[in-house]
Structure formats: C-alpha cells, structure tokens
Amino acid sequence: MTDNKLIDILAKVAPGTPLRAGIDNILAAGIGALIVIGYDDEVEKVRDGGFNINCKYSPEKIFELSKMDGAIILSEDCTEILYANVHIQPSKIYTTTESGTRHRTAERTAKQLKREVIAISERKKVVTLYKGDIKYRLKNLEELNIEVSQYLKILESYRHVLNRNLDNLTILELDDLVTVLDVANVLQRFEIVRRIRAELSRYLVELGTSGRAAGIQVSELIFELDLEEENFLKDYLEDEIEINDVKKILSSLSDSELLEIENLAFALGYNKSYTVLDNKINAKGYRILEKISKLTKKDVEKIIITFNNIADLQEASDDDLVAIKISKFKIKALRAGINRLKFTIEMQK
C-alpha cells in the first residue's frame, strides 16, 4: 500500500509534468518552497494568513510566488494555485526527524493532514516529498538513470534465470519427474523478478517522460510474464487454493524469507518442512498447452479436465482425444507442439 501511495505522489512530480517544471524552476533559482497539495476544512485549520490567489497553475506563476516566504497551496489536481505566502501551523504532537524549519513544518503537516506536501531546500537544493508517514527525497536525473540502468541489468539477468528454470521445468513435466522443490524454485524466481519489476516501476514513474526508453526495455523483458506465472500456478495449485492467496503470502515474505525455499513450498499449500521438497507432483498442463496455438482455451480445459496432468495426456491415444471432441487436426498440432517444445529446449542447452 505504501509503495502505491509513493508512486501516486511521484507521478505528480515526475519530469514532464507542469508541477515538476515549476519545482525545477525553483531549484534552478536557488530558492526554497513549501507546497501543500489539496485544500479542505482540515487544511483551513492549519492555515494562517496568506493571499487568496485562485488562479490557473503554471510553472512560471508558482516560481514567482515561491519568492515569498510562506507556503503555497494547490488544488488536489494541481491545476490551480489557491493560496500563497501562507503560514502553516501543524500540531506539535506530530513528531518530525527534520532539522530545518521548512522541512519540520512539511513533515508535521503531511502527518496531520494525510496530504502530499513538498519541501524544496534552498541550501541543499533537494526536493523532499511527504504524505502521512511517507518521506522520500527526489533523486536527480543522473542518479535515477544510473539506478535504472543497474536494475535493468539485474532484471535481464533474473529473467534469463527464470526462463532457464521454466525450460528445465518443462522437460521435467514432460518426463513426469517434477518435485515440490522444482516448483518452489520456479515460484521463487517469479517473485524475485516481480520485486525487481516493482522497484523499476517506481523509478520509471519518477523519471517521467525521461524514462520512456527504459520503460520499453522493461516491457520487453516482462512480456507475457504475468500470463506465464498464472498458468504455472494453475498447473500446481489444488482447486481450493486461490492464486491471489499465494501471491499474498509471497508479498508478505521479506527478502531474506524469500530465499528460504520451504517458505515457497508453504505458499503452494505444503508444510514448512524440507521433507516435502522431494515429493513428486504432476503438472495439470496449462502452461504447456497454452503454448500450442491451435488449441483454444476451451480445448485446453477439456483436455485438463479429462486427463488431469500432462504425463497422462502424453499416454493418451488419438481415440481418447477424439472422444472428447478434439479434432484430428488439433491432435496432430498437439503432438507436434509438444515434440517441438521439448526439442527446442534441449537444443538450447
């Protein structure tokens, strides 16, 4: 939840937005500012004095108004400047770790009003965002580009590892040799990639229009990742276990807990014990069958309901498949697709 709130705040001040243009003007001039986003009765209670502006927002206007000492209050959508040169008086019951007057006021105000407050430091030339208990210092574009470049390399590396794990799992599924450990390892890789993607998403929001090229790279690296994970989970979860429940357990794990493989087995519905890791399990076949283009989703469901796992499907005769109304053309495509998939993976090793 906190990550989503931070992303919402970052989106308002990302490069390319009018508000960021105003902030950059203030930074370039070497002056400070305190900006409160949104206005209601609670804001009125902490507002003292100032000028009622009520004009359309523009980067030039907020820059000129920031030359006065007081705070600036914007509308919720940042399209209007409501007040300027305002003295903000938040309650002192709200704690702050800041030292400067402007930043102490900003942090207390954000905690009291649960609103976005932006503090621009005149001396340090940094921008700090606050909302509730969230505090975040904006990075400059050079810092962001370095971090995004590093995370892109990490994402690329882990996506490659995930692909190798999935290929290995496919061979094991077709050979009917899958264990809980194999599935838990793949689930661990999916979650690591998801976390790297989430971290990158925050940086890309902060980069705004400057992050378009990096955004395209991320999209290519995670292409069809969610669908692949969904089919993977459908292959191994019992009917009474929901995919969202598995994802909730995964998201609750710390980074160190994620490295303990028994926690991944537990997320799949098994006991937290190393003894279950060598247990053999069968894939229903969603992930493999979805890769065969001639089969419709209805075909896939019929096949899985009838044969229950990919190992039994391979043992089925053409007559068995015809009996559930799979055409001979699709049966041929199914056989060829499975053989091609296995051959392709083995050739890549």
Tab-separated table of N, CA and C in Angstrom, residues 101-234:
chain	number	residue	atom	x	y	z
A	101	THR	N	13.375	24.439	9.621
A	101	THR	CA	12.005	24.876	9.914
A	101	THR	C	11.030	24.460	8.818
A	102	ARG	N	11.407	24.679	7.555
A	102	ARG	CA	10.512	24.368	6.441
A	102	ARG	C	10.207	22.859	6.389
A	103	HIS	N	11.227	22.044	6.556
A	103	HIS	CA	11.041	20.607	6.469
A	103	HIS	C	10.321	20.035	7.691
A	104	ARG	N	10.558	20.638	8.864
A	104	ARG	CA	9.825	20.205	10.066
A	104	ARG	C	8.342	20.487	9.897
A	105	THR	N	8.047	21.646	9.357
A	105	THR	CA	6.647	22.010	9.098
A	105	THR	C	6.031	21.080	8.067
A	106	ALA	N	6.781	20.792	7.017
A	106	ALA	CA	6.278	19.924	5.945
A	106	ALA	C	5.953	18.536	6.472
A	107	GLU	N	6.861	17.952	7.257
A	107	GLU	CA	6.637	16.588	7.759
A	107	GLU	C	5.450	16.539	8.708
A	108	ARG	N	5.362	17.509	9.617
A	108	ARG	CA	4.229	17.535	10.560
A	108	ARG	C	2.902	17.753	9.813
A	109	THR	N	2.916	18.633	8.836
A	109	THR	CA	1.700	18.920	8.075
A	109	THR	C	1.227	17.677	7.321
A	110	ALA	N	2.165	16.964	6.695
A	110	ALA	CA	1.822	15.756	5.942
A	110	ALA	C	1.225	14.695	6.863
A	111	LYS	N	1.773	14.560	8.057
A	111	LYS	CA	1.267	13.571	9.010
A	111	LYS	C	-0.119	13.957	9.521
A	112	GLN	N	-0.306	15.226	9.781
A	112	GLN	CA	-1.586	15.674	10.330
A	112	GLN	C	-2.701	15.652	9.286
A	113	LEU	N	-2.409	16.119	8.085
A	113	LEU	CA	-3.443	16.262	7.054
A	113	LEU	C	-3.559	15.047	6.141
A	114	LYS	N	-2.565	14.143	6.188
A	114	LYS	CA	-2.522	12.978	5.283
A	114	LYS	C	-2.541	13.420	3.820
A	115	ARG	N	-1.895	14.540	3.562
A	115	ARG	CA	-1.835	15.101	2.213
A	115	ARG	C	-0.392	15.165	1.732
A	116	GLU	N	-0.248	15.313	0.390
A	116	GLU	CA	1.083	15.468	-0.169
A	116	GLU	C	1.608	16.861	0.150
A	117	VAL	N	2.801	16.914	0.692
A	117	VAL	CA	3.479	18.177	0.983
A	117	VAL	C	4.882	18.081	0.385
A	118	ILE	N	5.287	19.133	-0.305
A	118	ILE	CA	6.593	19.152	-0.971
A	118	ILE	C	7.452	20.236	-0.345
A	119	ALA	N	8.643	19.857	0.094
A	119	ALA	CA	9.586	20.835	0.653
A	119	ALA	C	10.798	20.919	-0.270
A	120	ILE	N	11.102	22.136	-0.694
A	120	ILE	CA	12.261	22.368	-1.565
A	120	ILE	C	13.305	23.123	-0.760
A	121	SER	N	14.463	22.487	-0.598
A	121	SER	CA	15.510	23.063	0.229
A	121	SER	C	16.292	24.123	-0.538
A	122	GLU	N	16.397	25.293	0.062
A	122	GLU	CA	17.128	26.388	-0.562
A	122	GLU	C	18.626	26.138	-0.504
A	123	ARG	N	19.106	25.603	0.616
A	123	ARG	CA	20.538	25.414	0.818
A	123	ARG	C	21.052	24.144	0.138
A	124	LYS	N	20.347	23.026	0.356
A	124	LYS	CA	20.814	21.744	-0.189
A	124	LYS	C	20.344	21.486	-1.622
A	125	LYS	N	19.370	22.256	-2.074
A	125	LYS	CA	18.815	22.112	-3.422
A	125	LYS	C	18.285	20.693	-3.677
A	126	VAL	N	17.535	20.191	-2.707
A	126	VAL	CA	16.888	18.887	-2.853
A	126	VAL	C	15.392	19.047	-2.618
A	127	VAL	N	14.632	18.100	-3.188
A	127	VAL	CA	13.175	18.109	-3.052
A	127	VAL	C	12.776	16.884	-2.230
A	128	THR	N	11.995	17.132	-1.169
A	128	THR	CA	11.540	16.035	-0.317
A	128	THR	C	10.020	15.971	-0.357
A	129	LEU	N	9.494	14.765	-0.584
A	129	LEU	CA	8.049	14.556	-0.638
A	129	LEU	C	7.580	13.917	0.660
A	130	TYR	N	6.426	14.372	1.143
A	130	TYR	CA	5.846	13.811	2.358
A	130	TYR	C	4.365	13.517	2.129
A	131	LYS	N	3.899	12.445	2.742
A	131	LYS	CA	2.467	12.191	2.842
A	131	LYS	C	2.250	11.181	3.960
A	132	GLY	N	1.503	11.572	4.997
A	132	GLY	CA	1.372	10.698	6.154
A	132	GLY	C	2.752	10.410	6.713
A	133	ASP	N	3.087	9.131	6.858
A	133	ASP	CA	4.406	8.749	7.366
A	133	ASP	C	5.438	8.552	6.265
A	134	ILE	N	5.012	8.768	5.013
A	134	ILE	CA	5.942	8.602	3.893
A	134	ILE	C	6.837	9.827	3.765
A	135	LYS	N	8.110	9.555	3.604
A	135	LYS	CA	9.083	10.633	3.355
A	135	LYS	C	10.030	10.144	2.275
A	136	TYR	N	10.194	10.942	1.225
A	136	TYR	CA	11.016	10.486	0.110
A	136	TYR	C	11.745	11.672	-0.525
A	137	ARG	N	13.063	11.539	-0.648
A	137	ARG	CA	13.844	12.587	-1.302
A	137	ARG	C	13.952	12.280	-2.790
A	138	LEU	N	13.536	13.212	-3.607
A	138	LEU	CA	13.630	13.030	-5.055
A	138	LEU	C	15.087	12.945	-5.493
A	139	LYS	N	15.364	12.005	-6.372
A	139	LYS	CA	16.703	11.885	-6.934
A	139	LYS	C	16.804	12.742	-8.191
A	140	ASN	N	18.016	13.182	-8.490
A	140	ASN	CA	18.174	13.910	-9.749
A	140	ASN	C	18.226	12.908	-10.899
A	141	LEU	N	18.102	13.410	-12.116
A	141	LEU	CA	18.000	12.535	-13.286
A	141	LEU	C	19.241	11.674	-13.475
A	142	GLU	N	20.402	12.223	-13.146
A	142	GLU	CA	21.640	11.446	-13.303
A	142	GLU	C	21.636	10.239	-12.354
A	143	GLU	N	21.248	10.476	-11.096
A	143	GLU	CA	21.162	9.377	-10.127
A	143	GLU	C	20.156	8.324	-10.586
A	144	LEU	N	19.004	8.809	-11.031
A	144	LEU	CA	17.942	7.893	-11.453
A	144	LEU	C	18.368	7.034	-12.637
A	145	ASN	N	18.989	7.652	-13.610
A	145	ASN	CA	19.406	6.903	-14.801
A	145	ASN	C	20.431	5.825	-14.462
A	146	ILE	N	21.324	6.115	-13.522
A	146	ILE	CA	22.313	5.121	-13.091
A	146	ILE	C	21.609	3.946	-12.416
A	147	GLU	N	20.672	4.254	-11.501
A	147	GLU	CA	19.973	3.189	-10.774
A	147	GLU	C	19.084	2.369	-11.713
A	148	VAL	N	18.402	3.043	-12.638
A	148	VAL	CA	17.555	2.330	-13.593
A	148	VAL	C	18.401	1.405	-14.459
A	149	SER	N	19.550	1.881	-14.894
A	149	SER	CA	20.449	1.058	-15.712
A	149	SER	C	20.892	-0.184	-14.947
A	150	GLN	N	21.195	-0.013	-13.652
A	150	GLN	CA	21.615	-1.154	-12.828
A	150	GLN	C	20.474	-2.155	-12.661
A	151	TYR	N	19.272	-1.645	-12.388
A	151	TYR	CA	18.126	-2.530	-12.189
A	151	TYR	C	17.727	-3.232	-13.482
A	152	LEU	N	17.904	-2.568	-14.613
A	152	LEU	CA	17.610	-3.217	-15.895
A	152	LEU	C	18.530	-4.423	-16.118
A	153	LYS	N	19.799	-4.266	-15.758
A	153	LYS	CA	20.749	-5.378	-15.897
A	153	LYS	C	20.362	-6.531	-14.974
A	154	ILE	N	19.938	-6.181	-13.745
A	154	ILE	CA	19.528	-7.209	-12.785
A	154	ILE	C	18.268	-7.917	-13.281
A	155	LEU	N	17.303	-7.135	-13.791
A	155	LEU	CA	16.066	-7.722	-14.308
A	155	LEU	C	16.353	-8.645	-15.480
A	156	GLU	N	17.212	-8.209	-16.374
A	156	GLU	CA	17.567	-9.026	-17.539
A	156	GLU	C	18.207	-10.342	-17.096
A	157	SER	N	19.092	-10.260	-16.100
A	157	SER	CA	19.774	-11.452	-15.608
A	157	SER	C	18.796	-12.426	-14.960
A	158	TYR	N	17.912	-11.906	-14.107
A	158	TYR	CA	16.974	-12.783	-13.408
A	158	TYR	C	15.897	-13.320	-14.341
A	159	ARG	N	15.519	-12.546	-15.361
A	159	ARG	CA	14.554	-13.069	-16.327
A	159	ARG	C	15.178	-14.226	-17.102
A	160	HIS	N	16.469	-14.111	-17.387
A	160	HIS	CA	17.164	-15.209	-18.074
A	160	HIS	C	17.193	-16.457	-17.177
A	161	VAL	N	17.470	-16.256	-15.890
A	161	VAL	CA	17.486	-17.374	-14.944
A	161	VAL	C	16.098	-18.006	-14.846
A	162	LEU	N	15.058	-17.161	-14.779
A	162	LEU	CA	13.684	-17.664	-14.721
A	162	LEU	C	13.358	-18.485	-15.972
A	163	ASN	N	13.734	-17.988	-17.130
A	163	ASN	CA	13.470	-18.716	-18.380
A	163	ASN	C	14.152	-20.081	-18.384
A	164	ARG	N	15.397	-20.113	-17.891
A	164	ARG	CA	16.114	-21.388	-17.819
A	164	ARG	C	15.401	-22.352	-16.865
A	165	ASN	N	14.922	-21.826	-15.730
A	165	ASN	CA	14.189	-22.651	-14.766
A	165	ASN	C	12.893	-23.175	-15.367
A	166	LEU	N	12.206	-22.341	-16.134
A	166	LEU	CA	10.952	-22.760	-16.765
A	166	LEU	C	11.201	-23.819	-17.834
A	167	ASP	N	12.282	-23.632	-18.593
A	167	ASP	CA	12.627	-24.643	-19.605
A	167	ASP	C	12.923	-25.980	-18.945
A	168	ASN	N	13.690	-25.931	-17.858
A	168	ASN	CA	14.019	-27.160	-17.135
A	168	ASN	C	12.761	-27.812	-16.573
A	169	LEU	N	11.841	-26.967	-16.068
A	169	LEU	CA	10.587	-27.487	-15.527
A	169	LEU	C	9.761	-28.150	-16.624
A	170	THR	N	9.760	-27.565	-17.805
A	170	THR	CA	9.011	-28.146	-18.925
A	170	THR	C	9.503	-29.560	-19.244
A	171	ILE	N	10.824	-29.733	-19.304
A	171	ILE	CA	11.398	-31.061	-19.571
A	171	ILE	C	10.993	-32.037	-18.472
A	172	LEU	N	11.062	-31.596	-17.231
A	172	LEU	CA	10.685	-32.466	-16.103
A	172	LEU	C	9.201	-32.825	-16.162
A	173	GLU	N	8.369	-31.857	-16.564
A	173	GLU	CA	6.934	-32.127	-16.680
A	173	GLU	C	6.666	-33.187	-17.745
A	174	LEU	N	7.327	-33.039	-18.887
A	174	LEU	CA	7.114	-33.989	-19.982
A	174	LEU	C	7.680	-35.368	-19.662
A	175	ASP	N	8.691	-35.404	-18.771
A	175	ASP	CA	9.269	-36.686	-18.346
A	175	ASP	C	8.619	-37.209	-17.070
A	176	ASP	N	7.647	-36.466	-16.540
A	176	ASP	CA	6.938	-36.847	-15.319
A	176	ASP	C	7.896	-37.028	-14.133
A	177	LEU	N	8.767	-36.017	-13.940
A	177	LEU	CA	9.780	-36.095	-12.879
A	177	LEU	C	9.795	-34.856	-11.977
A	178	VAL	N	8.699	-34.105	-11.926
A	178	VAL	CA	8.658	-32.848	-11.170
A	178	VAL	C	8.506	-33.124	-9.681
A	179	THR	N	9.273	-32.379	-8.861
A	179	THR	CA	9.136	-32.450	-7.405
A	179	THR	C	8.685	-31.085	-6.870
A	180	VAL	N	8.288	-31.072	-5.605
A	180	VAL	CA	7.894	-29.816	-4.951
A	180	VAL	C	9.048	-28.815	-5.000
A	181	LEU	N	10.267	-29.307	-4.832
A	181	LEU	CA	11.443	-28.428	-4.870
A	181	LEU	C	11.556	-27.718	-6.212
A	182	ASP	N	11.342	-28.437	-7.306
A	182	ASP	CA	11.419	-27.831	-8.647
A	182	ASP	C	10.410	-26.696	-8.791
A	183	VAL	N	9.196	-26.944	-8.326
A	183	VAL	CA	8.131	-25.939	-8.455
A	183	VAL	C	8.400	-24.754	-7.539
A	184	ALA	N	8.863	-25.023	-6.320
A	184	ALA	CA	9.163	-23.942	-5.371
A	184	ALA	C	10.285	-23.052	-5.896
A	185	ASN	N	11.281	-23.656	-6.539
A	185	ASN	CA	12.386	-22.867	-7.112
A	185	ASN	C	11.890	-21.914	-8.197
A	186	VAL	N	11.004	-22.400	-9.049
A	186	VAL	CA	10.460	-21.551	-10.111
A	186	VAL	C	9.607	-20.435	-9.514
A	187	LEU	N	8.802	-20.770	-8.514
A	187	LEU	CA	7.968	-19.752	-7.865
A	187	LEU	C	8.840	-18.675	-7.224
A	188	GLN	N	9.952	-19.078	-6.642
A	188	GLN	CA	10.889	-18.121	-6.045
A	188	GLN	C	11.418	-17.155	-7.106
A	189	ARG	N	11.775	-17.693	-8.280
A	189	ARG	CA	12.292	-16.843	-9.366
A	189	ARG	C	11.228	-15.872	-9.869
A	190	PHE	N	9.993	-16.342	-9.973
A	190	PHE	CA	8.907	-15.449	-10.387
A	190	PHE	C	8.787	-14.271	-9.420
A	191	GLU	N	8.833	-14.556	-8.138
A	191	GLU	CA	8.652	-13.493	-7.139
A	191	GLU	C	9.829	-12.526	-7.130
A	192	ILE	N	11.046	-13.034	-7.316
A	192	ILE	CA	12.210	-12.143	-7.382
A	192	ILE	C	12.091	-11.197	-8.570
A	193	VAL	N	11.717	-11.737	-9.724
A	193	VAL	CA	11.541	-10.894	-10.915
A	193	VAL	C	10.436	-9.872	-10.682
A	194	ARG	N	9.347	-10.286	-10.033
A	194	ARG	CA	8.246	-9.357	-9.746
A	194	ARG	C	8.722	-8.205	-8.871
A	195	ARG	N	9.538	-8.491	-7.876
A	195	ARG	CA	10.029	-7.438	-6.980
A	195	ARG	C	10.982	-6.486	-7.687
A	196	ILE	N	11.825	-7.016	-8.549
A	196	ILE	CA	12.720	-6.152	-9.325
A	196	ILE	C	11.893	-5.258	-10.242
A	197	ARG	N	10.857	-5.845	-10.869
A	197	ARG	CA	9.988	-5.063	-11.750
A	197	ARG	C	9.296	-3.947	-10.970
A	198	ALA	N	8.815	-4.238	-9.752
A	198	ALA	CA	8.128	-3.238	-8.936
A	198	ALA	C	9.065	-2.084	-8.581
A	199	GLU	N	10.306	-2.425	-8.249
A	199	GLU	CA	11.284	-1.385	-7.924
A	199	GLU	C	11.572	-0.520	-9.149
A	200	LEU	N	11.708	-1.166	-10.288
A	200	LEU	CA	11.943	-0.427	-11.531
A	200	LEU	C	10.759	0.473	-11.880
A	201	SER	N	9.547	-0.013	-11.627
A	201	SER	CA	8.344	0.767	-11.949
A	201	SER	C	8.339	2.086	-11.195
A	202	ARG	N	8.772	2.026	-9.930
A	202	ARG	CA	8.816	3.264	-9.131
A	202	ARG	C	9.816	4.245	-9.725
A	203	TYR	N	10.984	3.738	-10.117
A	203	TYR	CA	11.989	4.620	-10.710
A	203	TYR	C	11.509	5.199	-12.037
A	204	LEU	N	10.797	4.391	-12.818
A	204	LEU	CA	10.312	4.870	-14.114
A	204	LEU	C	9.256	5.956	-13.935
A	205	VAL	N	8.416	5.816	-12.906
A	205	VAL	CA	7.441	6.866	-12.615
A	205	VAL	C	8.170	8.151	-12.246
A	206	GLU	N	9.215	8.016	-11.435
A	206	GLU	CA	9.985	9.190	-11.020
A	206	GLU	C	10.718	9.829	-12.190
A	207	LEU	N	11.107	9.017	-13.171
A	207	LEU	CA	11.776	9.554	-14.362
A	207	LEU	C	10.812	10.278	-15.294
A	208	GLY	N	9.521	9.910	-15.227
A	208	GLY	CA	8.527	10.553	-16.083
A	208	GLY	C	8.821	10.345	-17.554
A	209	THR	N	8.738	11.412	-18.328
A	209	THR	CA	8.954	11.322	-19.774
A	209	THR	C	10.393	10.944	-20.123
A	210	SER	N	11.307	11.115	-19.186
A	210	SER	CA	12.709	10.764	-19.436
A	210	SER	C	12.944	9.258	-19.387
A	211	GLY	N	11.945	8.507	-18.911
A	211	GLY	CA	12.131	7.075	-18.752
A	211	GLY	C	11.453	6.228	-19.805
A	212	ARG	N	11.064	6.837	-20.919
A	212	ARG	CA	10.316	6.084	-21.938
A	212	ARG	C	11.122	4.935	-22.534
A	213	ALA	N	12.386	5.187	-22.855
A	213	ALA	CA	13.217	4.142	-23.472
A	213	ALA	C	13.406	2.975	-22.506
A	214	ALA	N	13.673	3.305	-21.242
A	214	ALA	CA	13.840	2.255	-20.236
A	214	ALA	C	12.535	1.494	-20.039
A	215	GLY	N	11.414	2.209	-20.123
A	215	GLY	CA	10.107	1.568	-19.982
A	215	GLY	C	9.849	0.543	-21.073
A	216	ILE	N	10.295	0.841	-22.286
A	216	ILE	CA	10.147	-0.102	-23.405
A	216	ILE	C	10.974	-1.358	-23.146
A	217	GLN	N	12.189	-1.176	-22.606
A	217	GLN	CA	13.042	-2.324	-22.292
A	217	GLN	C	12.406	-3.213	-21.240
A	218	VAL	N	11.827	-2.578	-20.210
A	218	VAL	CA	11.164	-3.344	-19.150
A	218	VAL	C	9.994	-4.127	-19.729
A	219	SER	N	9.199	-3.484	-20.588
A	219	SER	CA	8.046	-4.152	-21.202
A	219	SER	C	8.472	-5.381	-21.992
A	220	GLU	N	9.598	-5.278	-22.686
A	220	GLU	CA	10.096	-6.420	-23.461
A	220	GLU	C	10.562	-7.548	-22.545
A	221	LEU	N	11.201	-7.175	-21.430
A	221	LEU	CA	11.737	-8.180	-20.512
A	221	LEU	C	10.652	-8.929	-19.745
A	222	ILE	N	9.528	-8.265	-19.533
A	222	ILE	CA	8.460	-8.914	-18.752
A	222	ILE	C	7.282	-9.323	-19.640
A	223	PHE	N	7.504	-9.356	-20.945
A	223	PHE	CA	6.441	-9.694	-21.883
A	223	PHE	C	5.816	-11.038	-21.525
A	224	GLU	N	4.503	-11.048	-21.330
A	224	GLU	CA	3.709	-12.244	-21.009
A	224	GLU	C	4.139	-12.934	-19.708
A	225	LEU	N	4.873	-12.216	-18.869
A	225	LEU	CA	5.326	-12.804	-17.602
A	225	LEU	C	4.147	-13.156	-16.696
A	226	ASP	N	3.177	-12.252	-16.574
A	226	ASP	CA	2.027	-12.485	-15.692
A	226	ASP	C	1.206	-13.691	-16.160
A	227	LEU	N	1.025	-13.815	-17.476
A	227	LEU	CA	0.271	-14.954	-18.015
A	227	LEU	C	1.019	-16.264	-17.754
A	228	GLU	N	2.335	-16.227	-17.938
A	228	GLU	CA	3.156	-17.420	-17.695
A	228	GLU	C	3.058	-17.845	-16.225
A	229	GLU	N	3.101	-16.872	-15.328
A	229	GLU	CA	3.020	-17.188	-13.897
A	229	GLU	C	1.638	-17.726	-13.538
A	230	GLU	N	0.601	-17.129	-14.113
A	230	GLU	CA	-0.759	-17.594	-13.826
A	230	GLU	C	-0.944	-19.045	-14.264
A	231	ASN	N	-0.487	-19.389	-15.470
A	231	ASN	CA	-0.599	-20.770	-15.959
A	231	ASN	C	0.250	-21.725	-15.125
A	232	PHE	N	1.419	-21.248	-14.716
A	232	PHE	CA	2.289	-22.045	-13.855
A	232	PHE	C	1.585	-22.388	-12.542
A	233	LEU	N	0.968	-21.383	-11.913
A	233	LEU	CA	0.280	-21.616	-10.641
A	233	LEU	C	-0.953	-22.502	-10.827
A	234	LYS	N	-1.677	-22.300	-11.916
A	234	LYS	CA	-2.846	-23.156	-12.189
A	234	LYS	C	-2.433	-24.614	-12.359
